[in-house]
PDB file of N, CA and C in Angstrom:
ATOM      1  N   PRO A   1      11.083 -18.718  -4.167  1.00 91.00           N
ATOM      2  CA  PRO A   1      11.310 -17.400  -3.590  1.00 91.00           C
ATOM      3  C   PRO A   1      12.765 -16.927  -3.712  1.00 91.00           C
ATOM      4  N   TYR A   2      13.640 -17.803  -4.224  1.00 94.00           N
ATOM      5  CA  TYR A   2      15.062 -17.459  -4.277  1.00 94.00           C
ATOM      6  C   TYR A   2      15.536 -17.129  -5.685  1.00 94.00           C
ATOM      7  N   ARG A   3      16.347 -16.088  -5.798  1.00 95.00           N
ATOM      8  CA  ARG A   3      16.894 -15.690  -7.099  1.00 95.00           C
ATOM      9  C   ARG A   3      17.702 -16.808  -7.735  1.00 95.00           C
ATOM     10  N   ALA A   4      18.505 -17.491  -6.925  1.00 96.00           N
ATOM     11  CA  ALA A   4      19.361 -18.553  -7.468  1.00 96.00           C
ATOM     12  C   ALA A   4      18.524 -19.644  -8.127  1.00 96.00           C
ATOM     13  N   ALA A   5      17.432 -20.037  -7.507  1.00 96.00           N
ATOM     14  CA  ALA A   5      16.570 -21.083  -8.077  1.00 96.00           C
ATOM     15  C   ALA A   5      15.925 -20.607  -9.370  1.00 96.00           C
ATOM     16  N   ARG A   6      15.503 -19.349  -9.389  1.00 96.00           N
ATOM     17  CA  ARG A   6      14.920 -18.809 -10.625  1.00 96.00           C
ATOM     18  C   ARG A   6      15.978 -18.711 -11.718  1.00 96.00           C
ATOM     19  N   GLY A   7      17.211 -18.376 -11.324  1.00 96.00           N
ATOM     20  CA  GLY A   7      18.298 -18.331 -12.291  1.00 96.00           C
ATOM     21  C   GLY A   7      18.593 -19.705 -12.871  1.00 96.00           C
ATOM     22  N   GLU A   8      18.552 -20.729 -12.025  1.00 97.00           N
ATOM     23  CA  GLU A   8      18.749 -22.103 -12.505  1.00 97.00           C
ATOM     24  C   GLU A   8      17.653 -22.497 -13.489  1.00 97.00           C
ATOM     25  N   ALA A   9      16.423 -22.144 -13.163  1.00 96.00           N
ATOM     26  CA  ALA A   9      15.305 -22.455 -14.064  1.00 96.00           C
ATOM     27  C   ALA A   9      15.489 -21.745 -15.405  1.00 96.00           C
ATOM     28  N   ARG A  10      15.899 -20.494 -15.350  1.00 96.00           N
ATOM     29  CA  ARG A  10      16.142 -19.729 -16.578  1.00 96.00           C
ATOM     30  C   ARG A  10      17.234 -20.404 -17.412  1.00 96.00           C
ATOM     31  N   ASN A  11      18.302 -20.844 -16.766  1.00 97.00           N
ATOM     32  CA  ASN A  11      19.399 -21.509 -17.472  1.00 97.00           C
ATOM     33  C   ASN A  11      18.960 -22.821 -18.094  1.00 97.00           C
ATOM     34  N   LEU A  12      18.116 -23.563 -17.392  1.00 97.00           N
ATOM     35  CA  LEU A  12      17.625 -24.839 -17.921  1.00 97.00           C
ATOM     36  C   LEU A  12      16.732 -24.641 -19.138  1.00 97.00           C
ATOM     37  N   VAL A  13      15.874 -23.658 -19.069  1.00 96.00           N
ATOM     38  CA  VAL A  13      14.898 -23.422 -20.130  1.00 96.00           C
ATOM     39  C   VAL A  13      15.505 -22.604 -21.264  1.00 96.00           C
ATOM     40  N   GLY A  14      16.347 -21.656 -20.913  1.00 96.00           N
ATOM     41  CA  GLY A  14      16.943 -20.757 -21.901  1.00 96.00           C
ATOM     42  C   GLY A  14      16.202 -19.435 -21.946  1.00 96.00           C
ATOM     43  N   ASP A  15      16.941 -18.369 -22.191  1.00 92.00           N
ATOM     44  CA  ASP A  15      16.356 -17.020 -22.200  1.00 92.00           C
ATOM     45  C   ASP A  15      15.235 -16.845 -23.223  1.00 92.00           C
ATOM     46  N   ASP A  16      15.312 -17.576 -24.326  1.00 93.00           N
ATOM     47  CA  ASP A  16      14.282 -17.433 -25.358  1.00 93.00           C
ATOM     48  C   ASP A  16      12.919 -17.970 -24.927  1.00 93.00           C
ATOM     49  N   PHE A  17      12.920 -18.870 -23.960  1.00 95.00           N
ATOM     50  CA  PHE A  17      11.671 -19.518 -23.564  1.00 95.00           C
ATOM     51  C   PHE A  17      11.265 -19.238 -22.115  1.00 95.00           C
ATOM     52  N   PHE A  18      12.114 -18.614 -21.353  1.00 96.00           N
ATOM     53  CA  PHE A  18      11.833 -18.364 -19.941  1.00 96.00           C
ATOM     54  C   PHE A  18      11.252 -16.979 -19.770  1.00 96.00           C
ATOM     55  N   ILE A  19      10.157 -16.895 -19.066  1.00 97.00           N
ATOM     56  CA  ILE A  19       9.539 -15.600 -18.755  1.00 97.00           C
ATOM     57  C   ILE A  19       9.336 -15.551 -17.247  1.00 97.00           C
ATOM     58  N   GLU A  20      10.046 -14.631 -16.614  1.00 97.00           N
ATOM     59  CA  GLU A  20       9.877 -14.458 -15.177  1.00 97.00           C
ATOM     60  C   GLU A  20       8.769 -13.436 -14.940  1.00 97.00           C
ATOM     61  N   VAL A  21       7.761 -13.866 -14.210  1.00 97.00           N
ATOM     62  CA  VAL A  21       6.616 -13.016 -13.893  1.00 97.00           C
ATOM     63  C   VAL A  21       6.686 -12.684 -12.407  1.00 97.00           C
ATOM     64  N   PHE A  22       6.785 -11.411 -12.100  1.00 97.00           N
ATOM     65  CA  PHE A  22       6.792 -10.963 -10.710  1.00 97.00           C
ATOM     66  C   PHE A  22       5.400 -10.457 -10.373  1.00 97.00           C
ATOM     67  N   VAL A  23       4.698 -11.217  -9.549  1.00 97.00           N
ATOM     68  CA  VAL A  23       3.375 -10.811  -9.085  1.00 97.00           C
ATOM     69  C   VAL A  23       3.617  -9.982  -7.828  1.00 97.00           C
ATOM     70  N   ASP A  24       3.614  -8.679  -7.996  1.00 97.00           N
ATOM     71  CA  ASP A  24       4.004  -7.747  -6.951  1.00 97.00           C
ATOM     72  C   ASP A  24       2.811  -7.431  -6.046  1.00 97.00           C
ATOM     73  N   THR A  25       2.827  -8.060  -4.892  1.00 96.00           N
ATOM     74  CA  THR A  25       1.777  -7.835  -3.899  1.00 96.00           C
ATOM     75  C   THR A  25       2.452  -7.673  -2.543  1.00 96.00           C
ATOM     76  N   PRO A  26       2.254  -6.547  -1.878  1.00 96.00           N
ATOM     77  CA  PRO A  26       2.850  -6.379  -0.555  1.00 96.00           C
ATOM     78  C   PRO A  26       2.378  -7.472   0.409  1.00 96.00           C
ATOM     79  N   LEU A  27       3.254  -7.849   1.326  1.00 95.00           N
ATOM     80  CA  LEU A  27       2.937  -8.901   2.285  1.00 95.00           C
ATOM     81  C   LEU A  27       1.647  -8.598   3.056  1.00 95.00           C
ATOM     82  N   GLU A  28       1.461  -7.331   3.424  1.00 96.00           N
ATOM     83  CA  GLU A  28       0.246  -6.974   4.172  1.00 96.00           C
ATOM     84  C   GLU A  28      -1.013  -7.297   3.371  1.00 96.00           C
ATOM     85  N   ILE A  29      -0.949  -7.077   2.072  1.00 97.00           N
ATOM     86  CA  ILE A  29      -2.093  -7.369   1.209  1.00 97.00           C
ATOM     87  C   ILE A  29      -2.287  -8.879   1.086  1.00 97.00           C
ATOM     88  N   CYS A  30      -1.189  -9.608   0.965  1.00 96.00           N
ATOM     89  CA  CYS A  30      -1.288 -11.081   0.927  1.00 96.00           C
ATOM     90  C   CYS A  30      -2.001 -11.583   2.174  1.00 96.00           C
ATOM     91  N   GLU A  31      -1.645 -11.013   3.316  1.00 96.00           N
ATOM     92  CA  GLU A  31      -2.270 -11.431   4.574  1.00 96.00           C
ATOM     93  C   GLU A  31      -3.750 -11.057   4.610  1.00 96.00           C
ATOM     94  N   GLN A  32      -4.104  -9.902   4.102  1.00 97.00           N
ATOM     95  CA  GLN A  32      -5.508  -9.489   4.075  1.00 97.00           C
ATOM     96  C   GLN A  32      -6.344 -10.373   3.163  1.00 97.00           C
ATOM     97  N   ARG A  33      -5.753 -10.826   2.075  1.00 97.00           N
ATOM     98  CA  ARG A  33      -6.470 -11.634   1.087  1.00 97.00           C
ATOM     99  C   ARG A  33      -6.468 -13.123   1.409  1.00 97.00           C
ATOM    100  N   ASP A  34      -5.791 -13.514   2.457  1.00 97.00           N
ATOM    101  CA  ASP A  34      -5.582 -14.920   2.782  1.00 97.00           C
ATOM    102  C   ASP A  34      -6.835 -15.559   3.376  1.00 97.00           C
ATOM    103  N   THR A  35      -7.654 -16.135   2.519  1.00 97.00           N
ATOM    104  CA  THR A  35      -8.916 -16.732   2.970  1.00 97.00           C
ATOM    105  C   THR A  35      -8.711 -18.040   3.733  1.00 97.00           C
ATOM    106  N   LYS A  36      -7.574 -18.677   3.549  1.00 97.00           N
ATOM    107  CA  LYS A  36      -7.310 -19.957   4.230  1.00 97.00           C
ATOM    108  C   LYS A  36      -6.604 -19.779   5.574  1.00 97.00           C
ATOM    109  N   GLY A  37      -6.174 -18.575   5.877  1.00 97.00           N
ATOM    110  CA  GLY A  37      -5.531 -18.321   7.163  1.00 97.00           C
ATOM    111  C   GLY A  37      -4.103 -18.835   7.263  1.00 97.00           C
ATOM    112  N   ILE A  38      -3.457 -19.051   6.142  1.00 97.00           N
ATOM    113  CA  ILE A  38      -2.100 -19.603   6.149  1.00 97.00           C
ATOM    114  C   ILE A  38      -1.115 -18.626   6.784  1.00 97.00           C
ATOM    115  N   TYR A  39      -1.235 -17.353   6.453  1.00 97.00           N
ATOM    116  CA  TYR A  39      -0.313 -16.367   7.026  1.00 97.00           C
ATOM    117  C   TYR A  39      -0.526 -16.242   8.536  1.00 97.00           C
ATOM    118  N   ALA A  40      -1.765 -16.273   8.980  1.00 97.00           N
ATOM    119  CA  ALA A  40      -2.040 -16.199  10.420  1.00 97.00           C
ATOM    120  C   ALA A  40      -1.433 -17.403  11.137  1.00 97.00           C
ATOM    121  N   LYS A  41      -1.549 -18.579  10.536  1.00 97.00           N
ATOM    122  CA  LYS A  41      -0.936 -19.781  11.127  1.00 97.00           C
ATOM    123  C   LYS A  41       0.578 -19.633  11.191  1.00 97.00           C
ATOM    124  N   ALA A  42       1.171 -19.071  10.153  1.00 97.00           N
ATOM    125  CA  ALA A  42       2.619 -18.866  10.150  1.00 97.00           C
ATOM    126  C   ALA A  42       3.026 -17.864  11.221  1.00 97.00           C
ATOM    127  N   ARG A  43       2.238 -16.816  11.379  1.00 96.00           N
ATOM    128  CA  ARG A  43       2.531 -15.807  12.411  1.00 96.00           C
ATOM    129  C   ARG A  43       2.447 -16.416  13.814  1.00 96.00           C
ATOM    130  N   ARG A  44       1.557 -17.398  13.996  1.00 96.00           N
ATOM    131  CA  ARG A  44       1.423 -18.072  15.289  1.00 96.00           C
ATOM    132  C   ARG A  44       2.453 -19.187  15.467  1.00 96.00           C
ATOM    133  N   GLY A  45       3.247 -19.456  14.430  1.00 96.00           N
ATOM    134  CA  GLY A  45       4.263 -20.500  14.519  1.00 96.00           C
ATOM    135  C   GLY A  45       3.772 -21.883  14.167  1.00 96.00           C
ATOM    136  N   GLU A  46       2.541 -21.989  13.683  1.00 97.00           N
ATOM    137  CA  GLU A  46       1.976 -23.292  13.324  1.00 97.00           C
ATOM    138  C   GLU A  46       2.500 -23.794  11.985  1.00 97.00           C
ATOM    139  N   ILE A  47       2.936 -22.876  11.134  1.00 96.00           N
ATOM    140  CA  ILE A  47       3.536 -23.219   9.840  1.00 96.00           C
ATOM    141  C   ILE A  47       4.927 -22.610   9.835  1.00 96.00           C
ATOM    142  N   LYS A  48       5.913 -23.419   9.530  1.00 95.00           N
ATOM    143  CA  LYS A  48       7.296 -22.949   9.494  1.00 95.00           C
ATOM    144  C   LYS A  48       7.706 -22.618   8.054  1.00 95.00           C
ATOM    145  N   ASN A  49       8.612 -21.682   7.927  1.00 94.00           N
ATOM    146  CA  ASN A  49       9.255 -21.358   6.652  1.00 94.00           C
ATOM    147  C   ASN A  49       8.307 -20.896   5.552  1.00 94.00           C
ATOM    148  N   LEU A  50       7.235 -20.235   5.911  1.00 96.00           N
ATOM    149  CA  LEU A  50       6.357 -19.668   4.892  1.00 96.00           C
ATOM    150  C   LEU A  50       7.044 -18.452   4.288  1.00 96.00           C
ATOM    151  N   THR A  51       7.078 -18.397   2.980  1.00 94.00           N
ATOM    152  CA  THR A  51       7.732 -17.291   2.291  1.00 94.00           C
ATOM    153  C   THR A  51       7.154 -15.962   2.759  1.00 94.00           C
ATOM    154  N   GLY A  52       8.042 -15.067   3.165  1.00 93.00           N
ATOM    155  CA  GLY A  52       7.642 -13.746   3.620  1.00 93.00           C
ATOM    156  C   GLY A  52       7.465 -13.649   5.122  1.00 93.00           C
ATOM    157  N   ILE A  53       7.273 -14.779   5.778  1.00 95.00           N
ATOM    158  CA  ILE A  53       7.097 -14.784   7.234  1.00 95.00           C
ATOM    159  C   ILE A  53       8.334 -15.407   7.884  1.00 95.00           C
ATOM    160  N   GLY A  54       8.522 -16.698   7.717  1.00 92.00           N
ATOM    161  CA  GLY A  54       9.666 -17.383   8.304  1.00 92.00           C
ATOM    162  C   GLY A  54      10.774 -17.675   7.322  1.00 92.00           C
ATOM    163  N   ASP A  55      10.557 -17.332   6.082  1.00 93.00           N
ATOM    164  CA  ASP A  55      11.530 -17.586   5.028  1.00 93.00           C
ATOM    165  C   ASP A  55      11.543 -16.364   4.115  1.00 93.00           C
ATOM    166  N   PRO A  56      12.709 -15.947   3.652  1.00 93.00           N
ATOM    167  CA  PRO A  56      12.753 -14.723   2.845  1.00 93.00           C
ATOM    168  C   PRO A  56      12.218 -14.914   1.440  1.00 93.00           C
ATOM    169  N   TYR A  57      11.829 -13.807   0.859  1.00 93.00           N
ATOM    170  CA  TYR A  57      11.496 -13.764  -0.559  1.00 93.00           C
ATOM    171  C   TYR A  57      12.472 -12.794  -1.193  1.00 93.00           C
ATOM    172  N   GLU A  58      13.220 -13.271  -2.168  1.00 95.00           N
ATOM    173  CA  GLU A  58      14.192 -12.424  -2.842  1.00 95.00           C
ATOM    174  C   GLU A  58      13.546 -11.849  -4.103  1.00 95.00           C
ATOM    175  N   LEU A  59      13.384 -10.540  -4.125  1.00 95.00           N
ATOM    176  CA  LEU A  59      12.745  -9.880  -5.260  1.00 95.00           C
ATOM    177  C   LEU A  59      13.502 -10.173  -6.548  1.00 95.00           C
ATOM    178  N   PRO A  60      12.788 -10.359  -7.635  1.00 96.00           N
ATOM    179  CA  PRO A  60      13.456 -10.553  -8.919  1.00 96.00           C
ATOM    180  C   PRO A  60      14.235  -9.299  -9.302  1.00 96.00           C
ATOM    181  N   GLN A  61      15.377  -9.502  -9.958  1.00 94.00           N
ATOM    182  CA  GLN A  61      16.189  -8.354 -10.362  1.00 94.00           C
ATOM    183  C   GLN A  61      15.762  -7.807 -11.720  1.00 94.00           C
ATOM    184  N   LYS A  62      15.404  -8.699 -12.659  1.00 93.00           N
ATOM    185  CA  LYS A  62      15.009  -8.246 -13.995  1.00 93.00           C
ATOM    186  C   LYS A  62      13.909  -9.136 -14.558  1.00 93.00           C
ATOM    187  N   PRO A  63      12.729  -9.113 -13.935  1.00 97.00           N
ATOM    188  CA  PRO A  63      11.648  -9.939 -14.487  1.00 97.00           C
ATOM    189  C   PRO A  63      11.190  -9.399 -15.842  1.00 97.00           C
ATOM    190  N   GLU A  64      10.710 -10.289 -16.670  1.00 97.00           N
ATOM    191  CA  GLU A  64      10.204  -9.866 -17.970  1.00 97.00           C
ATOM    192  C   GLU A  64       8.918  -9.067 -17.838  1.00 97.00           C
ATOM    193  N   ILE A  65       8.167  -9.324 -16.773  1.00 98.00           N
ATOM    194  CA  ILE A  65       6.908  -8.606 -16.576  1.00 98.00           C
ATOM    195  C   ILE A  65       6.636  -8.490 -15.074  1.00 98.00           C
ATOM    196  N   ILE A  66       6.095  -7.358 -14.683  1.00 98.00           N
ATOM    197  CA  ILE A  66       5.700  -7.125 -13.292  1.00 98.00           C
ATOM    198  C   ILE A  66       4.198  -6.890 -13.276  1.00 98.00           C
ATOM    199  N   LEU A  67       3.506  -7.676 -12.479  1.00 98.00           N
ATOM    200  CA  LEU A  67       2.055  -7.525 -12.331  1.00 98.00           C
ATOM    201  C   LEU A  67       1.784  -6.957 -10.946  1.00 98.00           C
ATOM    202  N   GLU A  68       1.253  -5.760 -10.903  1.00 97.00           N
ATOM    203  CA  GLU A  68       0.931  -5.124  -9.627  1.00 97.00           C
ATOM    204  C   GLU A  68      -0.520  -5.426  -9.299  1.00 97.00           C
ATOM    205  N   THR A  69      -0.727  -6.170  -8.229  1.00 97.00           N
ATOM    206  CA  THR A  69      -2.078  -6.628  -7.925  1.00 97.00           C
ATOM    207  C   THR A  69      -2.897  -5.625  -7.129  1.00 97.00           C
ATOM    208  N   VAL A  70      -2.256  -4.595  -6.612  1.00 97.00           N
ATOM    209  CA  VAL A  70      -2.998  -3.591  -5.854  1.00 97.00           C
ATOM    210  C   VAL A  70      -3.589  -2.546  -6.793  1.00 97.00           C
ATOM    211  N   SER A  71      -2.815  -2.140  -7.789  1.00 97.00           N
ATOM    212  CA  SER A  71      -3.260  -1.066  -8.679  1.00 97.00           C
ATOM    213  C   SER A  71      -3.863  -1.569  -9.992  1.00 97.00           C
ATOM    214  N   SER A  72      -3.803  -2.874 -10.233  1.00 97.00           N
ATOM    215  CA  SER A  72      -4.355  -3.440 -11.468  1.00 97.00           C
ATOM    216  C   SER A  72      -5.326  -4.568 -11.139  1.00 97.00           C
ATOM    217  N   THR A  73      -6.316  -4.730 -11.986  1.00 98.00           N
ATOM    218  CA  THR A  73      -7.287  -5.806 -11.796  1.00 98.00           C
ATOM    219  C   THR A  73      -6.712  -7.114 -12.337  1.00 98.00           C
ATOM    220  N   PRO A  74      -7.278  -8.240 -11.914  1.00 97.00           N
ATOM    221  CA  PRO A  74      -6.842  -9.518 -12.490  1.00 97.00           C
ATOM    222  C   PRO A  74      -6.983  -9.537 -14.011  1.00 97.00           C
ATOM    223  N   GLU A  75      -8.046  -8.937 -14.525  1.00 98.00           N
ATOM    224  CA  GLU A  75      -8.261  -8.908 -15.969  1.00 98.00           C
ATOM    225  C   GLU A  75      -7.178  -8.096 -16.684  1.00 98.00           C
ATOM    226  N   GLU A  76      -6.796  -6.965 -16.099  1.00 98.00           N
ATOM    227  CA  GLU A  76      -5.731  -6.147 -16.679  1.00 98.00           C
ATOM    228  C   GLU A  76      -4.405  -6.902 -16.682  1.00 98.00           C
ATOM    229  N   ASN A  77      -4.115  -7.575 -15.581  1.00 98.00           N
ATOM    230  CA  ASN A  77      -2.872  -8.343 -15.500  1.00 98.00           C
ATOM    231  C   ASN A  77      -2.879  -9.517 -16.470  1.00 98.00           C
ATOM    232  N   ALA A  78      -4.012 -10.181 -16.592  1.00 98.00           N
ATOM    233  CA  ALA A  78      -4.110 -11.294 -17.552  1.00 98.00           C
ATOM    234  C   ALA A  78      -3.867 -10.793 -18.970  1.00 98.00           C
ATOM    235  N   ALA A  79      -4.402  -9.630 -19.300  1.00 98.00           N
ATOM    236  CA  ALA A  79      -4.206  -9.054 -20.630  1.00 98.00           C
ATOM    237  C   ALA A  79      -2.735  -8.723 -20.859  1.00 98.00           C
ATOM    238  N   ARG A  80      -2.058  -8.231 -19.843  1.00 98.00           N
ATOM    239  CA  ARG A  80      -0.626  -7.916 -19.967  1.00 98.00           C
ATOM    240  C   ARG A  80       0.182  -9.186 -20.222  1.00 98.00           C
ATOM    241  N   VAL A  81      -0.150 -10.264 -19.511  1.00 98.00           N
ATOM    242  CA  VAL A  81       0.551 -11.536 -19.726  1.00 98.00           C
ATOM    243  C   VAL A  81       0.291 -12.035 -21.145  1.00 98.00           C
ATOM    244  N   LEU A  82      -0.958 -11.991 -21.569  1.00 97.00           N
ATOM    245  CA  LEU A  82      -1.304 -12.444 -22.910  1.00 97.00           C
ATOM    246  C   LEU A  82      -0.586 -11.616 -23.979  1.00 97.00           C
ATOM    247  N   ASP A  83      -0.503 -10.319 -23.776  1.00 97.00           N
ATOM    248  CA  ASP A  83       0.215  -9.454 -24.716  1.00 97.00           C
ATOM    249  C   ASP A  83       1.688  -9.857 -24.810  1.00 97.00           C
ATOM    250  N   LEU A  84       2.302 -10.130 -23.678  1.00 97.00           N
ATOM    251  CA  LEU A  84       3.710 -10.542 -23.685  1.00 97.00           C
ATOM    252  C   LEU A  84       3.881 -11.882 -24.405  1.00 97.00           C
ATOM    253  N   LEU A  85       2.975 -12.812 -24.142  1.00 97.00           N
ATOM    254  CA  LEU A  85       3.045 -14.120 -24.808  1.00 97.00           C
ATOM    255  C   LEU A  85       2.884 -13.983 -26.318  1.00 97.00           C
ATOM    256  N   LYS A  86       2.031 -13.068 -26.737  1.00 97.00           N
ATOM    257  CA  LYS A  86       1.860 -12.808 -28.180  1.00 97.00           C
ATOM    258  C   LYS A  86       3.128 -12.198 -28.765  1.00 97.00           C
ATOM    259  N   LYS A  87       3.709 -11.221 -28.065  1.00 96.00           N
ATOM    260  CA  LYS A  87       4.928 -10.574 -28.551  1.00 96.00           C
ATOM    261  C   LYS A  87       6.076 -11.571 -28.667  1.00 96.00           C
ATOM    262  N   ARG A  88       6.116 -12.529 -27.748  1.00 95.00           N
ATOM    263  CA  ARG A  88       7.185 -13.524 -27.745  1.00 95.00           C
ATOM    264  C   ARG A  88       6.918 -14.679 -28.723  1.00 95.00           C
ATOM    265  N   GLY A  89       5.723 -14.718 -29.306  1.00 95.00           N
ATOM    266  CA  GLY A  89       5.397 -15.745 -30.276  1.00 95.00           C
ATOM    267  C   GLY A  89       4.887 -17.052 -29.689  1.00 95.00           C
ATOM    268  N   PHE A  90       4.546 -17.033 -28.401  1.00 95.00           N
ATOM    269  CA  PHE A  90       4.008 -18.229 -27.760  1.00 95.00           C
ATOM    270  C   PHE A  90       2.525 -18.418 -28.043  1.00 95.00           C
ATOM    271  N   VAL A  91       1.848 -17.310 -28.355  1.00 95.00           N
ATOM    272  CA  VAL A  91       0.413 -17.312 -28.636  1.00 95.00           C
ATOM    273  C   VAL A  91       0.218 -16.542 -29.937  1.00 95.00           C
ATOM    274  N   PRO A  92      -0.609 -17.056 -30.840  1.00 93.00           N
ATOM    275  CA  PRO A  92      -0.828 -16.333 -32.097  1.00 93.00           C
ATOM    276  C   PRO A  92      -1.455 -14.966 -31.839  1.00 93.00           C
ATOM    277  N   LYS A  93      -1.076 -14.007 -32.673  1.00 85.00           N
ATOM    278  CA  LYS A  93      -1.616 -12.643 -32.532  1.00 85.00           C
ATOM    279  C   LYS A  93      -3.021 -12.559 -33.090  1.00 85.00           C
TER     280      LYS A  93
END
């Protein structure tokens, strides 16, 4: 959830091979979709340091791709990821 950690990962892997994917889902939607009740447990204090509840999430500054889960379907987002992987040469066209 931290920019610094993602920056370290990018430095280790290198810009040519690192792809930061921002799965953009509002916290309220994450809570609505939470079938395991993890967010509810965090809200009750049963789970500490859950990202977005007891621990911050630092938005990416320049992700290679942003997947919006509210306005796009999983299939649309998967296609966008696959297209990026093809453009980058990780997957044959």
